[in-house]
Short mmCIF file of C-alpha atoms in Angstrom, two decimals:
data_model
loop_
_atom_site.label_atom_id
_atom_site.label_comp_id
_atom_site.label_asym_id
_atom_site.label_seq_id
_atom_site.Cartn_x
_atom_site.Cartn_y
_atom_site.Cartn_z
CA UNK A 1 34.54 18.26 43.26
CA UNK A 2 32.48 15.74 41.71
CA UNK A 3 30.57 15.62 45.68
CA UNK A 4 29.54 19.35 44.60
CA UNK A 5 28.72 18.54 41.01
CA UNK A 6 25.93 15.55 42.13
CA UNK A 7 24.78 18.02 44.67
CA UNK A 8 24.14 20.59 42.03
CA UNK A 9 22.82 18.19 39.52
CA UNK A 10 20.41 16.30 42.20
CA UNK A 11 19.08 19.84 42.66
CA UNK A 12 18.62 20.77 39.26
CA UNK A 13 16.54 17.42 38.89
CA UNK A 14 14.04 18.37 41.78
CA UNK A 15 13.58 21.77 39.80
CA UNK A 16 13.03 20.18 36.93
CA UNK A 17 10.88 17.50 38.40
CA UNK A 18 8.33 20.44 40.16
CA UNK A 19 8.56 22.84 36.77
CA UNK A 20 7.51 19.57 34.59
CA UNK A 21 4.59 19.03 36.82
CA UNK A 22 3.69 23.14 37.13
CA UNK A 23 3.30 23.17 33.42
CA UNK A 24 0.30 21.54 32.72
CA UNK A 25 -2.03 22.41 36.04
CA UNK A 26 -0.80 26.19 35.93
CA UNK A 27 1.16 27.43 33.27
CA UNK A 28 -1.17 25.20 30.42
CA UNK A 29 -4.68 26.79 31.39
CA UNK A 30 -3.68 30.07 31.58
CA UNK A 31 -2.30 30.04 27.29
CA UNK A 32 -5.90 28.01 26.79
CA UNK A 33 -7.40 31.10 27.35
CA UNK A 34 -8.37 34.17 25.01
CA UNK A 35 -5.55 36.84 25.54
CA UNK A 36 -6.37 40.21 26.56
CA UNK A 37 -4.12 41.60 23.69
CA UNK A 38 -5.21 39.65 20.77
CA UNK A 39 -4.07 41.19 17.74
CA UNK A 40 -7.13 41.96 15.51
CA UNK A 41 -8.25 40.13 12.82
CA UNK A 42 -9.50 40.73 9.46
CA UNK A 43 -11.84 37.85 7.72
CA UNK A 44 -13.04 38.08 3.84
CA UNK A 45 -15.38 36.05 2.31
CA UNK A 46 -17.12 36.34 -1.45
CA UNK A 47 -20.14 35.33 -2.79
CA UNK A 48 -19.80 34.73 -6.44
CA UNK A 49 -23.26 35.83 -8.52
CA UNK A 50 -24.75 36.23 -5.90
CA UNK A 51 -28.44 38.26 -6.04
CA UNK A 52 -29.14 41.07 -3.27
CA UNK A 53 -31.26 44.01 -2.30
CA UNK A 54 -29.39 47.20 -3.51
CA UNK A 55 -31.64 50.69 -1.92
CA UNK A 56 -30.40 53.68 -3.09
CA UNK A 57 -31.67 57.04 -1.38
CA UNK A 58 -31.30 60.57 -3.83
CA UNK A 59 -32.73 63.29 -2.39
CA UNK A 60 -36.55 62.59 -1.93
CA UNK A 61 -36.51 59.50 -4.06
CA UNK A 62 -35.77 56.17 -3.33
CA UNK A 63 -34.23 53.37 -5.96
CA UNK A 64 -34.84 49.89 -4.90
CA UNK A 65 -33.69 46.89 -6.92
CA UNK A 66 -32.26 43.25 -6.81
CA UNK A 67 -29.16 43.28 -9.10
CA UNK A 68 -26.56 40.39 -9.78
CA UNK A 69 -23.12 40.36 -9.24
CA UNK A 70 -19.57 39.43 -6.66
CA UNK A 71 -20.20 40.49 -3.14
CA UNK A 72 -16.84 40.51 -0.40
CA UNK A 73 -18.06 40.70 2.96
CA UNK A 74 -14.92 42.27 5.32
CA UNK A 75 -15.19 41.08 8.79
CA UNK A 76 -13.06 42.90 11.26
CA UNK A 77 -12.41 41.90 15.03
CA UNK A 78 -10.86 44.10 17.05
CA UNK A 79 -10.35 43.03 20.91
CA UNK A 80 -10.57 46.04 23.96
CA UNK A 81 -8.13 45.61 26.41
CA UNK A 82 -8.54 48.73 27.93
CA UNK A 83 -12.78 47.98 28.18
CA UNK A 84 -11.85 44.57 29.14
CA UNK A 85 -9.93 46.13 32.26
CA UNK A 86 -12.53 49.39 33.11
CA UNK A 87 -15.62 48.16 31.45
CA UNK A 88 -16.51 44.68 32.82
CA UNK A 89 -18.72 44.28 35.95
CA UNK A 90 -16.38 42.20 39.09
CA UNK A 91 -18.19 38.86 38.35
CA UNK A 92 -16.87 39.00 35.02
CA UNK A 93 -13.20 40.22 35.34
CA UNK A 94 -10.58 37.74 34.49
CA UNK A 95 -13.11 35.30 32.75
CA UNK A 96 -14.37 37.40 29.91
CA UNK A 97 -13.04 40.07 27.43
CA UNK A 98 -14.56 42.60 25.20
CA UNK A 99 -14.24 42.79 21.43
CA UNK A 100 -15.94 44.92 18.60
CA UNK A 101 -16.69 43.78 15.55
CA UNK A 102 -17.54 45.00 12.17
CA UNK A 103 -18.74 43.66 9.05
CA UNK A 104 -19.07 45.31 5.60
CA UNK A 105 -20.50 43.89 2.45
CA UNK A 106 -19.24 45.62 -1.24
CA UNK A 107 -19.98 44.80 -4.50
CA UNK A 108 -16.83 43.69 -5.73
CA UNK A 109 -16.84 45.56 -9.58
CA UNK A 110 -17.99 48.78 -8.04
CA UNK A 111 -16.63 48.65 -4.39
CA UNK A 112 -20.28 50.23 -3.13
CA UNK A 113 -21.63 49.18 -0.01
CA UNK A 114 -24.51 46.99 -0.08
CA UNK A 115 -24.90 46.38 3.73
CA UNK A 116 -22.68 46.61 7.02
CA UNK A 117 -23.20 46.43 10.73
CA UNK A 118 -21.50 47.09 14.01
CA UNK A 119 -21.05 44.98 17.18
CA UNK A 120 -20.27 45.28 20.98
CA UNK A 121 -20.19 42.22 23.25
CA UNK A 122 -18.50 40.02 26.04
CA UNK A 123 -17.25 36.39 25.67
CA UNK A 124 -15.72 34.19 27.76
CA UNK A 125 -12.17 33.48 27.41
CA UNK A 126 -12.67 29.49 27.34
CA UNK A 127 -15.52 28.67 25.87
CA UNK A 128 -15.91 31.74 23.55
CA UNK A 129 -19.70 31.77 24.45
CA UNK A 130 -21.55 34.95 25.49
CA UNK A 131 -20.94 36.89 28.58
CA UNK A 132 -24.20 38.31 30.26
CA UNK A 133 -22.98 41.63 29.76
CA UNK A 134 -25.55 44.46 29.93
CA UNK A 135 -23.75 46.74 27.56
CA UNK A 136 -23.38 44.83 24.28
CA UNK A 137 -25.22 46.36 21.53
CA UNK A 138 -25.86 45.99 17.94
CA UNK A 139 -25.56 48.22 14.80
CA UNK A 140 -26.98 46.89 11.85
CA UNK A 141 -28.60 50.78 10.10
CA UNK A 142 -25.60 52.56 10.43
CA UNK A 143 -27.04 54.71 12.56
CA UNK A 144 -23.92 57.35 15.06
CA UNK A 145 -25.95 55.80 18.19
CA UNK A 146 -27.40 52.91 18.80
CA UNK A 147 -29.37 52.05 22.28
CA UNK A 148 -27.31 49.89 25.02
CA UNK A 149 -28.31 46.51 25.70
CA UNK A 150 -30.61 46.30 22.52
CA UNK A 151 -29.43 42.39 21.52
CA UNK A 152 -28.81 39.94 24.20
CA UNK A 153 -26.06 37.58 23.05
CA UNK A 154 -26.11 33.86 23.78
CA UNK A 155 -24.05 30.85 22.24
CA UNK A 156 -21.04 30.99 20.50
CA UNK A 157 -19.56 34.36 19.07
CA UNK A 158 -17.06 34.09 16.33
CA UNK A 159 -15.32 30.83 17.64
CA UNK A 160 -15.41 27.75 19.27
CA UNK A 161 -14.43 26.50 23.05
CA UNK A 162 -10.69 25.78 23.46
CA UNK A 163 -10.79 22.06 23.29
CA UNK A 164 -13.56 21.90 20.72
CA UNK A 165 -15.91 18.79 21.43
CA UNK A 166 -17.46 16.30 18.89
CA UNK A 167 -20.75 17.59 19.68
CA UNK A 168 -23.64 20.25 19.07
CA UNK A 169 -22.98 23.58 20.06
CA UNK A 170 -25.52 27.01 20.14
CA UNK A 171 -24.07 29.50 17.32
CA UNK A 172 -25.34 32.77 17.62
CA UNK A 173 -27.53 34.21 14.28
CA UNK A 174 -27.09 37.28 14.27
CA UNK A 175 -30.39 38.05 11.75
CA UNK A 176 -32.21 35.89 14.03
CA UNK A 177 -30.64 37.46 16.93
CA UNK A 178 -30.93 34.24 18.83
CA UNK A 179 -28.28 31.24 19.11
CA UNK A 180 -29.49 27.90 17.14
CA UNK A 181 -27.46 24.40 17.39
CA UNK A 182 -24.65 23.80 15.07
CA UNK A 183 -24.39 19.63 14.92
CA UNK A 184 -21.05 18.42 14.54
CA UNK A 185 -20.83 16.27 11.36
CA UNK A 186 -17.43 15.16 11.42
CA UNK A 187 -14.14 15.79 10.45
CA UNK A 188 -12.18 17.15 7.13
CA UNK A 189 -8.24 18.05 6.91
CA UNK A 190 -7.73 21.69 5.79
CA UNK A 191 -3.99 22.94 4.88
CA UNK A 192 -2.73 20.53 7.13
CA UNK A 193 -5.00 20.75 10.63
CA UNK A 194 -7.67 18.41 11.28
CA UNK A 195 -10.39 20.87 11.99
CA UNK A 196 -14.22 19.87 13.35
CA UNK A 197 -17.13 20.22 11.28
CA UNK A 198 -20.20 22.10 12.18
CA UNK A 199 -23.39 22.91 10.32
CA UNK A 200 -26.21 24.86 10.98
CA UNK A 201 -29.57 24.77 9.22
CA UNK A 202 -32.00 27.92 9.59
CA UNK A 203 -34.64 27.32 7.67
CA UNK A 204 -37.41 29.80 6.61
CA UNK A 205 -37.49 31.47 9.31
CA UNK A 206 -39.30 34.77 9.40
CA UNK A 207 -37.18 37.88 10.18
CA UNK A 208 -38.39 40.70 12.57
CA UNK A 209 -38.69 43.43 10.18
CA UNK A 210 -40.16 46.69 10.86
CA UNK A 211 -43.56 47.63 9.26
CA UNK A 212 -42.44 50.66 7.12
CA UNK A 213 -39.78 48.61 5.63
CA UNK A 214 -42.35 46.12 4.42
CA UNK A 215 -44.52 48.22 3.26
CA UNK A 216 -41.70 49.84 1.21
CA UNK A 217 -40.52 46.22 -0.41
CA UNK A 218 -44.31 45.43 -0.85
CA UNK A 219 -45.42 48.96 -2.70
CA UNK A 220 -42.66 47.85 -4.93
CA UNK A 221 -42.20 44.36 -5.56
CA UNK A 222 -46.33 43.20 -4.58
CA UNK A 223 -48.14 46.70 -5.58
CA UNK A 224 -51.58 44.59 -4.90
CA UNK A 225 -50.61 43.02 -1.60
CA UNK A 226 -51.33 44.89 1.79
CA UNK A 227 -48.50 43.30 3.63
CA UNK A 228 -46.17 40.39 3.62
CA UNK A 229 -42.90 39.07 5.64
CA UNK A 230 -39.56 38.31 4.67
CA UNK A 231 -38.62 34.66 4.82
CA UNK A 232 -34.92 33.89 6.17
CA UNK A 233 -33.20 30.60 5.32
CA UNK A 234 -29.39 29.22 5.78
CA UNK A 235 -26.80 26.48 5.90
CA UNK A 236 -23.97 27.48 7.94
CA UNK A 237 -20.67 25.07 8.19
CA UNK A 238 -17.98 25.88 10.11
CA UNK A 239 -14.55 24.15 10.18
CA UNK A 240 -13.26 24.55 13.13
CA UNK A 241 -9.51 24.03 14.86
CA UNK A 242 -10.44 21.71 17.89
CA UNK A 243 -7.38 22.53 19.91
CA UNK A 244 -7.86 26.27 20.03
CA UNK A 245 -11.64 26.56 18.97
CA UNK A 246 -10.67 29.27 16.02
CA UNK A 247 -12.53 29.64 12.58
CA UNK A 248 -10.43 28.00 10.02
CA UNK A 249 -12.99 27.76 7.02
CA UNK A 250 -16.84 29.23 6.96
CA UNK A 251 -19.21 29.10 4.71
CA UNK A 252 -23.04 30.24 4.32
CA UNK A 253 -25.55 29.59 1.95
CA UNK A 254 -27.60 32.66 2.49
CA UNK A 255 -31.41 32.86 1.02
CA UNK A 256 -33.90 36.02 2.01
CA UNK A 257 -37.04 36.70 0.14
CA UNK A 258 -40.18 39.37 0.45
CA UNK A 259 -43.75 36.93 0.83
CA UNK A 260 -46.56 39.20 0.19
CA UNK A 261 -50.04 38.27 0.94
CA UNK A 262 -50.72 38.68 -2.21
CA UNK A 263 -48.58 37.98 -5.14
CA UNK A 264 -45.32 36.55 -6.39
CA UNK A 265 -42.51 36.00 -3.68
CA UNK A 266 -39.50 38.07 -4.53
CA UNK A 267 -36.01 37.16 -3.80
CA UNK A 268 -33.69 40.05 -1.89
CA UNK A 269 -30.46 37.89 -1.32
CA UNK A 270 -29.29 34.46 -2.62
CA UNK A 271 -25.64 34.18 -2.21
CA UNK A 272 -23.23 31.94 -1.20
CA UNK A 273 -20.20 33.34 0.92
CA UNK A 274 -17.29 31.28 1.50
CA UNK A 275 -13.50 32.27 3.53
CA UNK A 276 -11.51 33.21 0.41
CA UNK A 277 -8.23 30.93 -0.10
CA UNK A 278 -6.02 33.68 1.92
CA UNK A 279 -8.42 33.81 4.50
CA UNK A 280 -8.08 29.79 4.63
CA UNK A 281 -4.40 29.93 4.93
CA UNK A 282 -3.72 32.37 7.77
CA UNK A 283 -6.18 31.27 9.82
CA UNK A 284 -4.52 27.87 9.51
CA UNK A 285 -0.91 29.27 10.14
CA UNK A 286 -2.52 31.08 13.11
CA UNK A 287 -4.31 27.69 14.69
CA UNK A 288 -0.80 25.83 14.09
CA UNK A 289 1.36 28.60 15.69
CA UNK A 290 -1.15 28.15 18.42
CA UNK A 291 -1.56 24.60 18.79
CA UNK A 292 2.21 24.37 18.99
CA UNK A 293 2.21 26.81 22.24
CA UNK A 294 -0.52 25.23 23.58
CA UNK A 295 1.08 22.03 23.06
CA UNK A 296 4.52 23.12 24.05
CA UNK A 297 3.70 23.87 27.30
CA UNK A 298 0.86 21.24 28.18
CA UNK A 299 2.32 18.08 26.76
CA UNK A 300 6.14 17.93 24.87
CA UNK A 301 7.13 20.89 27.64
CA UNK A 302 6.33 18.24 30.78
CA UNK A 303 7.60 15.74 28.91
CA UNK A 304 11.09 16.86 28.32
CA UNK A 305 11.19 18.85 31.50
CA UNK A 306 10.32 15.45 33.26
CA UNK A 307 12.76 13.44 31.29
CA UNK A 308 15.79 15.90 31.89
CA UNK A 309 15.11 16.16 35.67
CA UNK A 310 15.21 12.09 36.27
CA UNK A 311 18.25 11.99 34.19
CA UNK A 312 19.76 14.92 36.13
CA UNK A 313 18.18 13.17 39.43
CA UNK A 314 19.79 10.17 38.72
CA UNK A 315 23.45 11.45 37.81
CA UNK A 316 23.60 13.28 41.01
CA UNK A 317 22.48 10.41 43.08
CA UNK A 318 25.27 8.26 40.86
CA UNK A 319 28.20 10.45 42.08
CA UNK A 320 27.31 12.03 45.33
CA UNK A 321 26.98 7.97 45.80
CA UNK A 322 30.15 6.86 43.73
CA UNK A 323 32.40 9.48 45.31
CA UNK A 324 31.02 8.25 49.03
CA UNK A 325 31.89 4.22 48.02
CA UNK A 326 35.45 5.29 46.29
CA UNK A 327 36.65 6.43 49.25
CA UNK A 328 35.50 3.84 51.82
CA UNK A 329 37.24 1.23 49.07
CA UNK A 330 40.50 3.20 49.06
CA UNK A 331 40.23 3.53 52.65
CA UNK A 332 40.34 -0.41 53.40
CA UNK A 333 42.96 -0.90 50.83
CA UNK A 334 45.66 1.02 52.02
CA UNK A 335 47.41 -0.58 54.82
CA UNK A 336 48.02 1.15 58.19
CA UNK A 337 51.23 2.94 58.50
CA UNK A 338 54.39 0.54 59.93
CA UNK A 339 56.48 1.61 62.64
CA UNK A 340 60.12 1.38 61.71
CA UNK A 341 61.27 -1.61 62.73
CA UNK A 342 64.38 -1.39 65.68
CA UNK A 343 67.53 -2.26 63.65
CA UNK A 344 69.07 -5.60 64.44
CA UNK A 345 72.70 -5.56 64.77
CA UNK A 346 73.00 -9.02 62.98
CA UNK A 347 70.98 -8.07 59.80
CA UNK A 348 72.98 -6.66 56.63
CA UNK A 349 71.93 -5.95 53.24
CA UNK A 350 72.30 -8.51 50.53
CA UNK A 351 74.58 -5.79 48.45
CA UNK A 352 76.35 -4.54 51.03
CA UNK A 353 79.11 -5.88 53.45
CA UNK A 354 78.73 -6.61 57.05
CA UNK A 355 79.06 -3.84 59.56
CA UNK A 356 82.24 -4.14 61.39
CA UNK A 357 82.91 -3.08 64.36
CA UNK A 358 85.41 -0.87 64.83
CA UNK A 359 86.11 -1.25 68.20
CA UNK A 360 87.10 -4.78 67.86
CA UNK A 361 90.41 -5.93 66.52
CA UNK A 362 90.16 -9.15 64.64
CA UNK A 363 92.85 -11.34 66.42
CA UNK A 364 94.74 -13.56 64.50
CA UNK A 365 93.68 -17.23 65.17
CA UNK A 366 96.41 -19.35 67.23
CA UNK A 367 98.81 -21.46 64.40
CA UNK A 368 100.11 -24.89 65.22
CA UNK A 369 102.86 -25.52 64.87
CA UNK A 370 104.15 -27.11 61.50
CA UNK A 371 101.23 -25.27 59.59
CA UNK A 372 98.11 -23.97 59.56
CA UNK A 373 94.75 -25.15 60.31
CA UNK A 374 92.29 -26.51 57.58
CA UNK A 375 89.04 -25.23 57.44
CA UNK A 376 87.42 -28.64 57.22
CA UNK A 377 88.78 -31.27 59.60
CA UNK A 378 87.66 -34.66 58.07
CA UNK A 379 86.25 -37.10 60.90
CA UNK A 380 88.72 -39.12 62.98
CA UNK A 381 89.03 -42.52 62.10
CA UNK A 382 91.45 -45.07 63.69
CA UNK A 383 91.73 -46.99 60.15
CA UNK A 384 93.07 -43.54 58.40
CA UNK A 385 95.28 -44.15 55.64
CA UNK A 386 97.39 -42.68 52.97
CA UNK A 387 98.97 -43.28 49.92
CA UNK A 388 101.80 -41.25 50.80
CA UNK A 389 104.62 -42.53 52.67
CA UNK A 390 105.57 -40.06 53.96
CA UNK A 391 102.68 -39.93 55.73
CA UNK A 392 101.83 -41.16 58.86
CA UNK A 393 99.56 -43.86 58.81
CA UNK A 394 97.96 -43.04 62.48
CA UNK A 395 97.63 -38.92 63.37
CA UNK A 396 98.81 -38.04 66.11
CA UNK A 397 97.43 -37.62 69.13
CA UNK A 398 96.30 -34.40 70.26
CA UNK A 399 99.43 -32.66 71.80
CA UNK A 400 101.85 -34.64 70.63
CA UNK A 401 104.12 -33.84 68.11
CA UNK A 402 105.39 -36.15 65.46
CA UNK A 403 108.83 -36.55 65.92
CA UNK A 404 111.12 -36.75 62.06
#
């Protein structure tokens, strides 16, 4: 029995040996990885009193003006499994996945829409850079259609590189339409991860704006200027999770305004967005449930897989070793089996009488005469004497009787 036990238990060790050191070369890259069934996610940020460009189209007139107020911007992600399996060209299958995303921006006292966009792209499942996919597009007029291949997409997209670095990283702009370094800064604790700073500066840069629209902001804001350009600037910071590269807090200092080429500069946008408090939280109880798997199976999963299997390695070897040595040690301390011995016919038992023979009479010894024998005859001596008289003082001779 306990052979079979260390056999089973000296097998169970090898497994667990070869699944400890599985784990983190195959099992451990493959959860590192985006899924292709992410759930989707919904990110909301506000901007309070902030300033922005409110155009308002009724019928054949046009209402443009720079009010005050709260502004939420809604960002949606929402992954494509079934694009990701049809859609993507054969150099890109299994590395990359497809998400949409879109982005709407509401005045928060009267819920109307101030601006929103839509998004098509390709990322890589490790890094979470850009894919050179030729059918990502952009949506930012709310247009049905929108042409094919009309942004190309480069540096980071809505997270970070499982296994975050302290270092600079391209983050894609999406006014600028063109990726711009982040510089890592250093670190901060948020609800309890210790997440990886980033911040990028953009800083009056000019945006790509088409001519009709200027000449729209001009004719109202600069009615003496000919033309003019609107003037981007931004401080983006990002706090990310290093472990799995996900957005735990963002926040951007936004700043657009009209420059005419003649006249005062007008500000469209000043506002400063920032992940509300819920935002903060689940993104943080999302990175932790994360961390935990990732860390489950690349580190504490080894670990106690490794552990168990030398312990069950061991105890196997113990008894399948044990059970061998018992039974050589019981094997030279028995003695060999004894022949009966052959029975000798002068040997009795202490507690029993002697064996007689029953074919033997016991013959009476031979009496002399005048008495018995003694049992002890004392030495002869010449010199013998007794104190009796009537006793002779000189036995006999042997033969002879004494004569009264």
């Amino acid at each position: 029995m306990k052979l079979r036990v260390g056999a089973a238990l000296f097998g169970l060790g090898v497994l667990l040996l070869v699944f400890a050191a599985g784990l983190p070369f195959y099992v451990a890259p493959a959860v590192s990885k985006l899924p292709y069934d992410l759930e989707p996610t919904t990110s909301i940020a506000e901007a309070k009193d902030a300033k922005f460009l409110k155009i308002t189209a009724s019928g054949s007139s046009v209402s443009i003006e720079v009010p005050q107020g709260n502004l939420r911007s809604s960002v949606e992600v929402i992954p494509q499994p079934d694009d990701t399996k049809n859609r993507l060209p054969k150099e890109l299958k299994g590395d990359a996945v497809i998400w949409d995303v879109f982005q709407t921006v509401k005045r928060v006292d009267t819920e109307e829409v101030v601006s929103q966009y839509s998004t098509e792209f390709a990322l890589y499942r490790i890094s979470g850079a850009a894919a050179p996919w030729k059918d990502q597009w952009l949506n930012e007029s709310g247009a049905n259609e929108t042409p094919v291949g009309n942004v190309s997409y480069s540096g980071q997209l809505y997270k970070f590189p499982f296994g975050t670095g302290k270092r600079d990283y391209q983050v894609f702009d999406r006014d600028l339409k063109r990726a711009l370094p982040a510089k890592f800064t250093g670190t901060e604790k948020i609800k309890g991860i210790e997440t990886y700073r980033f911040e990028q500066r953009i800083e009056n840069e000019v945006l790509a704006t088409p001519e009709a629209s200027i000449q729209t902001l001009v004719g109202k804001f600069a009615p003496g200027a000919t033309s003019g350009q609107i003037v981007y600037s931004n401080t983006r910071t990002v706090w990310v999770d290093p472990v799995t590269g996900s957005y735990i807090n963002v926040r951007e200092q936004q700043h657009k305004e009209l420059r005419p080429n003649t006249g005062t500069p007008t500000v469209l946008l000043d506002a400063d967005f920032n992940y509300t408090d819920e935002t903060v939280t689940r993104s943080a109880d999302t990175a932790k449930d994360n961390r935990f798997k990732i860390g489950l199976i690349s580190l504490w999963g080894p670990i106690a897989a490794g552990v168990l299997g030398l312990l069950a390695l061991i105890a196997g070897v113990w008894l399948v070793t044990r059970r061998n040595d018992g039974g050589a040690a019981r094997h030279r301390a028995e003695p060999a089996p004894v022949a009966p011995a052959a029975a000798d016919s002068t040997a009795t038992r202490v507690d029993q009488e002697p064996v007689r023979d029953t074919d033997t009479v016991e013959q009476p010894r031979p009496q002399p005469v005048g008495g018995p024998l003694t049992d002890e005859i004392p030495p002869a001596s010449t010199n013998w004497k007794s104190d009796d008289p009537t006793v002779p003082t000189q036995r006999p001779a042997p033969g002879e009787v004494e004569q009264r």
